[in-house]
């Protein structure tokens, strides 16, 4: 006699069958045939773009890695030299100085624009004054100008008889007038200020758009707790702009590392090597001095540094 409420053994006649399971408990379920077909269709649509990306980006990248292990002038037979091109890039005083110049440019291209952009976003989101749209447009203007135009404009401003020196002489500071882009001490800071002006508008608009999406209730709660403008900025605005900060840091730091056009048009790396950057050194090695292997090694190092910076900033921004 079977106890009341007990389940009869499976397999007995008249026992309702239970639905069959896809596999053992804990085992990953296999995708259905419809889902697998959808994946293949998606890959089919993406295949032309992937093939074009591989041909335009990945193939030249792999060729650059290959060339970086050879001494080659682009015409004669290449000679295998192993890591000599990388060793020279890291030990040659002239090439190694480019890292120091990049660090200075990072301060001007990244730190200053981000700091000014955060300050502008904090001020503009707290006050509503007429003409704010025109103010944003004026500071965003460098983003719609080509770097060549920006470089030519500042080359004229920094000229010995340019507006900057004329203004200094007009206010009695003629002793400070100089050829800013031709001075060994001031050429790099003068170049960096061009990057600050060019990047400030982008950071400001990015942070203002991010601050506009922060719920006003958070600001009201902070004010009810007695927070002032400074505490409100660090407690509400800055955490709310984490994503925008990651984007701005990635773009501006890698931009400082890759900068070429501004340097080439204004100073060409001079005077001497005081404004030489890795990108300019790469151009000289590839097209002025026939050292294709050396240029490829510089390019590979720059690509790895940009990738490392982007991954580091992304990982840090995703942490709570």
PDB file of C-alpha atoms in Angstrom:
ATOM      1  CA  UNK A   1       0.000   0.000   0.000  1.00  0.00           C
ATOM      2  CA  UNK A   2       1.336   3.361  -1.049  1.00  0.00           C
ATOM      3  CA  UNK A   3       1.441   6.186   1.461  1.00  0.00           C
ATOM      4  CA  UNK A   4      -0.827   9.145   0.736  1.00  0.00           C
ATOM      5  CA  UNK A   5       0.987  12.031  -1.074  1.00  0.00           C
ATOM      6  CA  UNK A   6       4.011  10.021  -2.176  1.00  0.00           C
ATOM      7  CA  UNK A   7       5.039  10.202  -5.835  1.00  0.00           C
ATOM      8  CA  UNK A   8       4.789   6.860  -7.715  1.00  0.00           C
ATOM      9  CA  UNK A   9       8.007   5.579  -9.258  1.00  0.00           C
ATOM     10  CA  UNK A  10       8.726   6.873 -12.704  1.00  0.00           C
ATOM     11  CA  UNK A  11       8.096   4.528 -15.560  1.00  0.00           C
ATOM     12  CA  UNK A  12       5.022   2.826 -14.128  1.00  0.00           C
ATOM     13  CA  UNK A  13       2.058   2.596 -16.441  1.00  0.00           C
ATOM     14  CA  UNK A  14      -0.294   5.578 -16.102  1.00  0.00           C
ATOM     15  CA  UNK A  15       2.353   7.833 -14.565  1.00  0.00           C
ATOM     16  CA  UNK A  16       2.457  11.254 -16.301  1.00  0.00           C
ATOM     17  CA  UNK A  17       5.830  11.742 -17.984  1.00  0.00           C
ATOM     18  CA  UNK A  18       7.990  14.735 -16.932  1.00  0.00           C
ATOM     19  CA  UNK A  19       9.428  17.049 -19.579  1.00  0.00           C
ATOM     20  CA  UNK A  20      12.874  15.966 -20.665  1.00  0.00           C
ATOM     21  CA  UNK A  21      15.750  18.231 -19.611  1.00  0.00           C
ATOM     22  CA  UNK A  22      18.287  19.561 -22.105  1.00  0.00           C
ATOM     23  CA  UNK A  23      21.200  18.191 -20.098  1.00  0.00           C
ATOM     24  CA  UNK A  24      22.556  17.671 -16.662  1.00  0.00           C
ATOM     25  CA  UNK A  25      21.990  20.300 -14.013  1.00  0.00           C
ATOM     26  CA  UNK A  26      24.626  23.008 -14.288  1.00  0.00           C
ATOM     27  CA  UNK A  27      25.651  22.049 -17.825  1.00  0.00           C
ATOM     28  CA  UNK A  28      25.529  24.920 -20.332  1.00  0.00           C
ATOM     29  CA  UNK A  29      22.533  24.808 -22.611  1.00  0.00           C
ATOM     30  CA  UNK A  30      23.265  24.432 -26.283  1.00  0.00           C
ATOM     31  CA  UNK A  31      21.899  27.277 -28.423  1.00  0.00           C
ATOM     32  CA  UNK A  32      18.867  26.408 -30.426  1.00  0.00           C
ATOM     33  CA  UNK A  33      19.065  25.916 -34.161  1.00  0.00           C
ATOM     34  CA  UNK A  34      17.254  29.210 -34.730  1.00  0.00           C
ATOM     35  CA  UNK A  35      19.727  31.101 -32.588  1.00  0.00           C
ATOM     36  CA  UNK A  36      22.701  29.484 -34.316  1.00  0.00           C
ATOM     37  CA  UNK A  37      21.230  30.393 -37.683  1.00  0.00           C
ATOM     38  CA  UNK A  38      20.752  33.984 -36.535  1.00  0.00           C
ATOM     39  CA  UNK A  39      24.391  34.153 -35.487  1.00  0.00           C
ATOM     40  CA  UNK A  40      25.589  32.934 -38.848  1.00  0.00           C
ATOM     41  CA  UNK A  41      23.355  35.439 -40.617  1.00  0.00           C
ATOM     42  CA  UNK A  42      24.761  38.232 -38.442  1.00  0.00           C
ATOM     43  CA  UNK A  43      28.320  37.163 -39.207  1.00  0.00           C
ATOM     44  CA  UNK A  44      27.459  37.096 -42.887  1.00  0.00           C
ATOM     45  CA  UNK A  45      26.311  40.716 -42.764  1.00  0.00           C
ATOM     46  CA  UNK A  46      29.407  41.741 -40.773  1.00  0.00           C
ATOM     47  CA  UNK A  47      31.850  39.790 -42.947  1.00  0.00           C
ATOM     48  CA  UNK A  48      32.463  42.512 -45.596  1.00  0.00           C
ATOM     49  CA  UNK A  49      33.224  45.090 -42.911  1.00  0.00           C
ATOM     50  CA  UNK A  50      35.470  42.682 -41.013  1.00  0.00           C
ATOM     51  CA  UNK A  51      37.370  41.779 -44.174  1.00  0.00           C
ATOM     52  CA  UNK A  52      37.858  45.465 -45.045  1.00  0.00           C
ATOM     53  CA  UNK A  53      38.991  46.230 -41.482  1.00  0.00           C
ATOM     54  CA  UNK A  54      41.446  43.356 -41.552  1.00  0.00           C
ATOM     55  CA  UNK A  55      42.858  44.430 -44.920  1.00  0.00           C
ATOM     56  CA  UNK A  56      43.170  48.119 -44.002  1.00  0.00           C
ATOM     57  CA  UNK A  57      44.180  47.861 -40.332  1.00  0.00           C
ATOM     58  CA  UNK A  58      45.339  44.409 -39.289  1.00  0.00           C
ATOM     59  CA  UNK A  59      47.458  43.545 -42.330  1.00  0.00           C
ATOM     60  CA  UNK A  60      49.489  46.813 -42.212  1.00  0.00           C
ATOM     61  CA  UNK A  61      49.842  46.364 -38.447  1.00  0.00           C
ATOM     62  CA  UNK A  62      51.281  42.880 -38.852  1.00  0.00           C
ATOM     63  CA  UNK A  63      53.568  44.115 -41.641  1.00  0.00           C
ATOM     64  CA  UNK A  64      54.810  46.918 -39.367  1.00  0.00           C
ATOM     65  CA  UNK A  65      55.611  44.398 -36.658  1.00  0.00           C
ATOM     66  CA  UNK A  66      57.512  42.338 -39.243  1.00  0.00           C
ATOM     67  CA  UNK A  67      59.460  45.348 -40.580  1.00  0.00           C
ATOM     68  CA  UNK A  68      60.402  46.416 -37.047  1.00  0.00           C
ATOM     69  CA  UNK A  69      62.739  43.413 -36.769  1.00  0.00           C
ATOM     70  CA  UNK A  70      64.734  44.363 -39.888  1.00  0.00           C
ATOM     71  CA  UNK A  71      67.171  47.057 -40.924  1.00  0.00           C
ATOM     72  CA  UNK A  72      65.710  48.203 -44.228  1.00  0.00           C
ATOM     73  CA  UNK A  73      65.904  51.369 -46.283  1.00  0.00           C
ATOM     74  CA  UNK A  74      62.837  50.480 -48.316  1.00  0.00           C
ATOM     75  CA  UNK A  75      64.810  49.548 -51.455  1.00  0.00           C
ATOM     76  CA  UNK A  76      67.696  47.167 -50.792  1.00  0.00           C
ATOM     77  CA  UNK A  77      67.656  43.765 -49.148  1.00  0.00           C
ATOM     78  CA  UNK A  78      66.365  43.850 -45.551  1.00  0.00           C
ATOM     79  CA  UNK A  79      68.677  42.559 -42.802  1.00  0.00           C
ATOM     80  CA  UNK A  80      67.356  40.799 -39.710  1.00  0.00           C
ATOM     81  CA  UNK A  81      68.380  42.725 -36.558  1.00  0.00           C
ATOM     82  CA  UNK A  82      65.968  41.333 -33.972  1.00  0.00           C
ATOM     83  CA  UNK A  83      65.045  43.828 -31.255  1.00  0.00           C
ATOM     84  CA  UNK A  84      67.808  46.318 -32.150  1.00  0.00           C
ATOM     85  CA  UNK A  85      65.313  48.886 -33.478  1.00  0.00           C
ATOM     86  CA  UNK A  86      63.354  48.749 -30.201  1.00  0.00           C
ATOM     87  CA  UNK A  87      66.543  48.921 -28.146  1.00  0.00           C
ATOM     88  CA  UNK A  88      67.705  51.967 -30.066  1.00  0.00           C
ATOM     89  CA  UNK A  89      64.338  53.684 -29.592  1.00  0.00           C
ATOM     90  CA  UNK A  90      64.613  53.210 -25.833  1.00  0.00           C
ATOM     91  CA  UNK A  91      68.327  54.039 -25.465  1.00  0.00           C
ATOM     92  CA  UNK A  92      69.065  56.708 -28.076  1.00  0.00           C
ATOM     93  CA  UNK A  93      69.073  60.076 -26.223  1.00  0.00           C
ATOM     94  CA  UNK A  94      67.311  61.939 -29.031  1.00  0.00           C
ATOM     95  CA  UNK A  95      64.578  59.344 -29.461  1.00  0.00           C
ATOM     96  CA  UNK A  96      64.223  58.796 -25.734  1.00  0.00           C
ATOM     97  CA  UNK A  97      63.708  62.529 -25.184  1.00  0.00           C
ATOM     98  CA  UNK A  98      60.454  62.255 -27.127  1.00  0.00           C
ATOM     99  CA  UNK A  99      58.883  60.493 -24.133  1.00  0.00           C
ATOM    100  CA  UNK A 100      59.654  63.503 -21.918  1.00  0.00           C
ATOM    101  CA  UNK A 101      58.167  65.854 -24.508  1.00  0.00           C
ATOM    102  CA  UNK A 102      55.033  63.699 -24.655  1.00  0.00           C
ATOM    103  CA  UNK A 103      54.636  63.889 -20.882  1.00  0.00           C
ATOM    104  CA  UNK A 104      54.738  67.696 -21.088  1.00  0.00           C
ATOM    105  CA  UNK A 105      52.233  67.663 -23.930  1.00  0.00           C
ATOM    106  CA  UNK A 106      49.933  65.360 -21.938  1.00  0.00           C
ATOM    107  CA  UNK A 107      49.757  68.063 -19.257  1.00  0.00           C
ATOM    108  CA  UNK A 108      48.737  70.640 -21.881  1.00  0.00           C
ATOM    109  CA  UNK A 109      46.640  68.417 -24.156  1.00  0.00           C
ATOM    110  CA  UNK A 110      44.853  66.436 -21.431  1.00  0.00           C
ATOM    111  CA  UNK A 111      45.176  67.741 -17.862  1.00  0.00           C
ATOM    112  CA  UNK A 112      44.541  71.423 -18.575  1.00  0.00           C
ATOM    113  CA  UNK A 113      41.608  70.944 -21.007  1.00  0.00           C
ATOM    114  CA  UNK A 114      39.927  68.457 -18.654  1.00  0.00           C
ATOM    115  CA  UNK A 115      40.402  70.715 -15.618  1.00  0.00           C
ATOM    116  CA  UNK A 116      39.076  73.748 -17.504  1.00  0.00           C
ATOM    117  CA  UNK A 117      36.246  71.675 -18.962  1.00  0.00           C
ATOM    118  CA  UNK A 118      35.187  70.443 -15.513  1.00  0.00           C
ATOM    119  CA  UNK A 119      35.322  73.977 -14.137  1.00  0.00           C
ATOM    120  CA  UNK A 120      33.236  75.306 -17.019  1.00  0.00           C
ATOM    121  CA  UNK A 121      30.703  72.492 -16.678  1.00  0.00           C
ATOM    122  CA  UNK A 122      30.377  73.115 -12.936  1.00  0.00           C
ATOM    123  CA  UNK A 123      29.800  76.846 -13.487  1.00  0.00           C
ATOM    124  CA  UNK A 124      27.546  76.648 -16.521  1.00  0.00           C
ATOM    125  CA  UNK A 125      25.265  73.939 -15.133  1.00  0.00           C
ATOM    126  CA  UNK A 126      24.650  75.883 -11.912  1.00  0.00           C
ATOM    127  CA  UNK A 127      23.785  79.188 -13.541  1.00  0.00           C
ATOM    128  CA  UNK A 128      21.473  79.969 -16.410  1.00  0.00           C
ATOM    129  CA  UNK A 129      22.656  83.137 -18.119  1.00  0.00           C
ATOM    130  CA  UNK A 130      21.663  84.469 -21.526  1.00  0.00           C
ATOM    131  CA  UNK A 131      24.103  83.785 -24.297  1.00  0.00           C
ATOM    132  CA  UNK A 132      25.319  80.449 -22.959  1.00  0.00           C
ATOM    133  CA  UNK A 133      24.698  78.737 -26.298  1.00  0.00           C
ATOM    134  CA  UNK A 134      26.939  81.264 -28.056  1.00  0.00           C
ATOM    135  CA  UNK A 135      29.575  80.811 -25.351  1.00  0.00           C
ATOM    136  CA  UNK A 136      29.605  77.035 -25.889  1.00  0.00           C
ATOM    137  CA  UNK A 137      29.730  77.463 -29.660  1.00  0.00           C
ATOM    138  CA  UNK A 138      32.726  79.801 -29.473  1.00  0.00           C
ATOM    139  CA  UNK A 139      34.732  77.384 -27.338  1.00  0.00           C
ATOM    140  CA  UNK A 140      33.686  74.380 -29.412  1.00  0.00           C
ATOM    141  CA  UNK A 141      34.787  76.135 -32.608  1.00  0.00           C
ATOM    142  CA  UNK A 142      38.324  74.607 -32.596  1.00  0.00           C
ATOM    143  CA  UNK A 143      36.747  71.163 -32.888  1.00  0.00           C
ATOM    144  CA  UNK A 144      35.280  71.995 -36.286  1.00  0.00           C
ATOM    145  CA  UNK A 145      38.523  73.547 -37.524  1.00  0.00           C
ATOM    146  CA  UNK A 146      41.252  71.424 -39.025  1.00  0.00           C
ATOM    147  CA  UNK A 147      44.485  71.165 -37.095  1.00  0.00           C
ATOM    148  CA  UNK A 148      46.298  72.730 -40.043  1.00  0.00           C
ATOM    149  CA  UNK A 149      44.227  75.904 -39.754  1.00  0.00           C
ATOM    150  CA  UNK A 150      44.755  76.010 -35.982  1.00  0.00           C
ATOM    151  CA  UNK A 151      48.511  75.577 -36.401  1.00  0.00           C
ATOM    152  CA  UNK A 152      48.738  78.326 -39.024  1.00  0.00           C
ATOM    153  CA  UNK A 153      46.698  80.739 -36.887  1.00  0.00           C
ATOM    154  CA  UNK A 154      48.893  80.209 -33.818  1.00  0.00           C
ATOM    155  CA  UNK A 155      52.043  80.325 -35.902  1.00  0.00           C
ATOM    156  CA  UNK A 156      50.999  83.841 -36.845  1.00  0.00           C
ATOM    157  CA  UNK A 157      50.085  84.716 -33.229  1.00  0.00           C
ATOM    158  CA  UNK A 158      53.459  83.486 -31.916  1.00  0.00           C
ATOM    159  CA  UNK A 159      55.492  85.217 -34.642  1.00  0.00           C
ATOM    160  CA  UNK A 160      58.130  87.792 -33.522  1.00  0.00           C
ATOM    161  CA  UNK A 161      55.961  90.590 -34.953  1.00  0.00           C
ATOM    162  CA  UNK A 162      52.721  88.795 -34.189  1.00  0.00           C
ATOM    163  CA  UNK A 163      49.749  89.927 -32.084  1.00  0.00           C
ATOM    164  CA  UNK A 164      51.082  88.380 -28.866  1.00  0.00           C
ATOM    165  CA  UNK A 165      54.395  90.210 -28.912  1.00  0.00           C
ATOM    166  CA  UNK A 166      52.683  93.416 -30.064  1.00  0.00           C
ATOM    167  CA  UNK A 167      50.326  93.192 -27.083  1.00  0.00           C
ATOM    168  CA  UNK A 168      53.258  92.673 -24.703  1.00  0.00           C
ATOM    169  CA  UNK A 169      55.043  95.708 -26.101  1.00  0.00           C
ATOM    170  CA  UNK A 170      51.858  97.780 -25.884  1.00  0.00           C
ATOM    171  CA  UNK A 171      51.571  97.166 -22.123  1.00  0.00           C
ATOM    172  CA  UNK A 172      55.270  97.778 -21.445  1.00  0.00           C
ATOM    173  CA  UNK A 173      56.328  94.134 -21.295  1.00  0.00           C
ATOM    174  CA  UNK A 174      58.448  94.236 -24.423  1.00  0.00           C
ATOM    175  CA  UNK A 175      61.286  92.413 -22.633  1.00  0.00           C
ATOM    176  CA  UNK A 176      59.099  89.291 -22.616  1.00  0.00           C
ATOM    177  CA  UNK A 177      58.549  89.394 -26.372  1.00  0.00           C
ATOM    178  CA  UNK A 178      60.336  86.646 -28.227  1.00  0.00           C
ATOM    179  CA  UNK A 179      60.029  84.154 -31.027  1.00  0.00           C
ATOM    180  CA  UNK A 180      57.922  81.763 -29.011  1.00  0.00           C
ATOM    181  CA  UNK A 181      58.133  78.790 -31.360  1.00  0.00           C
ATOM    182  CA  UNK A 182      61.842  79.373 -31.977  1.00  0.00           C
ATOM    183  CA  UNK A 183      62.870  79.554 -28.325  1.00  0.00           C
ATOM    184  CA  UNK A 184      64.462  76.420 -26.836  1.00  0.00           C
ATOM    185  CA  UNK A 185      62.748  77.020 -23.481  1.00  0.00           C
ATOM    186  CA  UNK A 186      59.315  78.242 -24.558  1.00  0.00           C
ATOM    187  CA  UNK A 187      58.705  76.319 -27.783  1.00  0.00           C
ATOM    188  CA  UNK A 188      57.243  73.232 -26.094  1.00  0.00           C
ATOM    189  CA  UNK A 189      54.930  75.130 -23.669  1.00  0.00           C
ATOM    190  CA  UNK A 190      53.815  77.384 -26.525  1.00  0.00           C
ATOM    191  CA  UNK A 191      53.025  74.296 -28.579  1.00  0.00           C
ATOM    192  CA  UNK A 192      51.207  72.765 -25.629  1.00  0.00           C
ATOM    193  CA  UNK A 193      48.949  75.817 -25.255  1.00  0.00           C
ATOM    194  CA  UNK A 194      47.782  75.295 -28.832  1.00  0.00           C
ATOM    195  CA  UNK A 195      46.661  71.815 -27.841  1.00  0.00           C
ATOM    196  CA  UNK A 196      44.977  73.209 -24.714  1.00  0.00           C
ATOM    197  CA  UNK A 197      42.953  75.665 -26.788  1.00  0.00           C
ATOM    198  CA  UNK A 198      42.076  72.969 -29.322  1.00  0.00           C
ATOM    199  CA  UNK A 199      40.963  70.405 -26.716  1.00  0.00           C
ATOM    200  CA  UNK A 200      39.226  72.633 -24.187  1.00  0.00           C
ATOM    201  CA  UNK A 201      36.005  73.014 -26.191  1.00  0.00           C
ATOM    202  CA  UNK A 202      35.598  69.278 -26.667  1.00  0.00           C
ATOM    203  CA  UNK A 203      36.045  68.584 -22.944  1.00  0.00           C
ATOM    204  CA  UNK A 204      33.689  71.417 -21.976  1.00  0.00           C
ATOM    205  CA  UNK A 205      30.857  70.259 -24.248  1.00  0.00           C
ATOM    206  CA  UNK A 206      31.371  66.632 -23.205  1.00  0.00           C
ATOM    207  CA  UNK A 207      31.194  67.450 -19.492  1.00  0.00           C
ATOM    208  CA  UNK A 208      28.266  69.863 -19.856  1.00  0.00           C
ATOM    209  CA  UNK A 209      26.256  67.213 -21.688  1.00  0.00           C
ATOM    210  CA  UNK A 210      27.148  64.684 -18.991  1.00  0.00           C
ATOM    211  CA  UNK A 211      26.297  67.059 -16.139  1.00  0.00           C
ATOM    212  CA  UNK A 212      22.933  67.818 -17.761  1.00  0.00           C
ATOM    213  CA  UNK A 213      21.989  64.145 -17.462  1.00  0.00           C
ATOM    214  CA  UNK A 214      22.606  64.021 -13.693  1.00  0.00           C
ATOM    215  CA  UNK A 215      19.238  63.920 -11.863  1.00  0.00           C
ATOM    216  CA  UNK A 216      18.474  67.303 -10.202  1.00  0.00           C
ATOM    217  CA  UNK A 217      17.251  65.421  -7.127  1.00  0.00           C
ATOM    218  CA  UNK A 218      20.859  64.559  -6.289  1.00  0.00           C
ATOM    219  CA  UNK A 219      21.802  68.245  -6.227  1.00  0.00           C
ATOM    220  CA  UNK A 220      18.737  69.078  -4.126  1.00  0.00           C
ATOM    221  CA  UNK A 221      19.589  66.315  -1.653  1.00  0.00           C
ATOM    222  CA  UNK A 222      23.166  67.559  -1.414  1.00  0.00           C
ATOM    223  CA  UNK A 223      21.974  71.115  -0.743  1.00  0.00           C
ATOM    224  CA  UNK A 224      19.554  69.893   1.909  1.00  0.00           C
ATOM    225  CA  UNK A 225      22.537  68.227   3.592  1.00  0.00           C
ATOM    226  CA  UNK A 226      24.280  71.577   3.656  1.00  0.00           C
ATOM    227  CA  UNK A 227      26.700  70.968   0.792  1.00  0.00           C
ATOM    228  CA  UNK A 228      28.277  74.042  -0.747  1.00  0.00           C
ATOM    229  CA  UNK A 229      29.270  74.428  -4.393  1.00  0.00           C
ATOM    230  CA  UNK A 230      32.673  72.741  -3.909  1.00  0.00           C
ATOM    231  CA  UNK A 231      31.321  69.781  -1.957  1.00  0.00           C
ATOM    232  CA  UNK A 232      28.418  69.482  -4.386  1.00  0.00           C
ATOM    233  CA  UNK A 233      30.886  69.278  -7.252  1.00  0.00           C
ATOM    234  CA  UNK A 234      32.991  66.513  -5.671  1.00  0.00           C
ATOM    235  CA  UNK A 235      29.993  64.583  -4.257  1.00  0.00           C
ATOM    236  CA  UNK A 236      27.565  64.769  -7.182  1.00  0.00           C
ATOM    237  CA  UNK A 237      29.002  66.234 -10.382  1.00  0.00           C
ATOM    238  CA  UNK A 238      32.369  64.497 -10.484  1.00  0.00           C
ATOM    239  CA  UNK A 239      31.032  60.939  -9.795  1.00  0.00           C
ATOM    240  CA  UNK A 240      28.307  61.538 -12.373  1.00  0.00           C
ATOM    241  CA  UNK A 241      30.899  62.381 -15.018  1.00  0.00           C
ATOM    242  CA  UNK A 242      32.931  59.186 -14.644  1.00  0.00           C
ATOM    243  CA  UNK A 243      32.090  57.915 -18.117  1.00  0.00           C
ATOM    244  CA  UNK A 244      32.783  61.266 -19.768  1.00  0.00           C
ATOM    245  CA  UNK A 245      36.071  61.543 -17.892  1.00  0.00           C
ATOM    246  CA  UNK A 246      37.162  58.148 -19.203  1.00  0.00           C
ATOM    247  CA  UNK A 247      36.367  59.191 -22.777  1.00  0.00           C
ATOM    248  CA  UNK A 248      38.121  62.545 -22.406  1.00  0.00           C
ATOM    249  CA  UNK A 249      41.221  61.015 -20.797  1.00  0.00           C
ATOM    250  CA  UNK A 250      41.518  58.313 -23.444  1.00  0.00           C
ATOM    251  CA  UNK A 251      41.141  60.670 -26.393  1.00  0.00           C
ATOM    252  CA  UNK A 252      43.321  63.489 -25.068  1.00  0.00           C
ATOM    253  CA  UNK A 253      46.203  61.335 -23.766  1.00  0.00           C
ATOM    254  CA  UNK A 254      46.404  59.227 -26.899  1.00  0.00           C
ATOM    255  CA  UNK A 255      46.051  62.429 -28.922  1.00  0.00           C
ATOM    256  CA  UNK A 256      49.064  63.911 -27.132  1.00  0.00           C
ATOM    257  CA  UNK A 257      51.030  60.728 -27.784  1.00  0.00           C
ATOM    258  CA  UNK A 258      50.112  60.690 -31.480  1.00  0.00           C
ATOM    259  CA  UNK A 259      50.327  64.414 -32.178  1.00  0.00           C
ATOM    260  CA  UNK A 260      52.090  65.147 -35.429  1.00  0.00           C
ATOM    261  CA  UNK A 261      50.335  67.774 -37.508  1.00  0.00           C
ATOM    262  CA  UNK A 262      50.512  70.619 -34.976  1.00  0.00           C
ATOM    263  CA  UNK A 263      54.199  69.929 -34.315  1.00  0.00           C
ATOM    264  CA  UNK A 264      55.161  69.504 -37.944  1.00  0.00           C
ATOM    265  CA  UNK A 265      53.465  72.666 -39.171  1.00  0.00           C
ATOM    266  CA  UNK A 266      54.601  74.917 -36.329  1.00  0.00           C
ATOM    267  CA  UNK A 267      58.087  73.749 -35.299  1.00  0.00           C
ATOM    268  CA  UNK A 268      58.957  70.546 -37.242  1.00  0.00           C
ATOM    269  CA  UNK A 269      60.359  69.200 -33.982  1.00  0.00           C
ATOM    270  CA  UNK A 270      62.661  72.168 -33.380  1.00  0.00           C
ATOM    271  CA  UNK A 271      64.399  74.255 -32.429  1.00  0.00           C
ATOM    272  CA  UNK A 272      66.931  71.444 -32.223  1.00  0.00           C
ATOM    273  CA  UNK A 273      64.931  68.565 -30.806  1.00  0.00           C
ATOM    274  CA  UNK A 274      63.106  70.566 -28.138  1.00  0.00           C
ATOM    275  CA  UNK A 275      59.630  69.719 -29.526  1.00  0.00           C
ATOM    276  CA  UNK A 276      60.405  66.355 -31.109  1.00  0.00           C
ATOM    277  CA  UNK A 277      57.613  63.832 -30.534  1.00  0.00           C
ATOM    278  CA  UNK A 278      57.474  60.087 -31.356  1.00  0.00           C
ATOM    279  CA  UNK A 279      55.205  60.747 -34.350  1.00  0.00           C
ATOM    280  CA  UNK A 280      57.631  63.278 -35.822  1.00  0.00           C
ATOM    281  CA  UNK A 281      60.554  60.928 -35.137  1.00  0.00           C
ATOM    282  CA  UNK A 282      58.618  58.181 -36.949  1.00  0.00           C
ATOM    283  CA  UNK A 283      58.033  60.454 -39.960  1.00  0.00           C
ATOM    284  CA  UNK A 284      61.678  61.441 -40.123  1.00  0.00           C
ATOM    285  CA  UNK A 285      62.826  57.827 -39.886  1.00  0.00           C
ATOM    286  CA  UNK A 286      60.403  56.641 -42.556  1.00  0.00           C
ATOM    287  CA  UNK A 287      60.548  59.448 -45.126  1.00  0.00           C
ATOM    288  CA  UNK A 288      63.645  61.570 -44.482  1.00  0.00           C
ATOM    289  CA  UNK A 289      66.138  59.001 -43.229  1.00  0.00           C
ATOM    290  CA  UNK A 290      65.622  55.664 -44.976  1.00  0.00           C
ATOM    291  CA  UNK A 291      65.127  53.612 -41.798  1.00  0.00           C
ATOM    292  CA  UNK A 292      61.856  51.817 -42.331  1.00  0.00           C
ATOM    293  CA  UNK A 293      62.575  49.278 -39.585  1.00  0.00           C
ATOM    294  CA  UNK A 294      63.218  52.015 -37.030  1.00  0.00           C
ATOM    295  CA  UNK A 295      60.026  53.815 -38.041  1.00  0.00           C
ATOM    296  CA  UNK A 296      58.052  50.576 -37.741  1.00  0.00           C
ATOM    297  CA  UNK A 297      59.446  49.970 -34.244  1.00  0.00           C
ATOM    298  CA  UNK A 298      58.396  53.480 -33.150  1.00  0.00           C
ATOM    299  CA  UNK A 299      54.922  52.909 -34.578  1.00  0.00           C
ATOM    300  CA  UNK A 300      54.537  49.555 -32.800  1.00  0.00           C
ATOM    301  CA  UNK A 301      55.583  51.074 -29.461  1.00  0.00           C
ATOM    302  CA  UNK A 302      53.141  53.969 -29.913  1.00  0.00           C
ATOM    303  CA  UNK A 303      50.307  51.573 -30.785  1.00  0.00           C
ATOM    304  CA  UNK A 304      51.018  49.439 -27.724  1.00  0.00           C
ATOM    305  CA  UNK A 305      51.135  52.505 -25.467  1.00  0.00           C
ATOM    306  CA  UNK A 306      47.816  53.802 -26.840  1.00  0.00           C
ATOM    307  CA  UNK A 307      46.238  50.365 -26.352  1.00  0.00           C
ATOM    308  CA  UNK A 308      47.599  50.084 -22.817  1.00  0.00           C
ATOM    309  CA  UNK A 309      46.353  53.575 -21.891  1.00  0.00           C
ATOM    310  CA  UNK A 310      42.890  52.907 -23.307  1.00  0.00           C
ATOM    311  CA  UNK A 311      42.564  49.546 -21.526  1.00  0.00           C
ATOM    312  CA  UNK A 312      43.801  50.959 -18.204  1.00  0.00           C
ATOM    313  CA  UNK A 313      41.419  53.926 -18.256  1.00  0.00           C
ATOM    314  CA  UNK A 314      38.506  51.702 -19.285  1.00  0.00           C
ATOM    315  CA  UNK A 315      39.158  49.207 -16.494  1.00  0.00           C
ATOM    316  CA  UNK A 316      39.531  51.954 -13.891  1.00  0.00           C
ATOM    317  CA  UNK A 317      36.357  53.716 -15.016  1.00  0.00           C
ATOM    318  CA  UNK A 318      34.341  50.495 -14.781  1.00  0.00           C
ATOM    319  CA  UNK A 319      35.305  49.877 -11.160  1.00  0.00           C
ATOM    320  CA  UNK A 320      32.791  50.966  -8.513  1.00  0.00           C
TER     321      UNK A 320
END
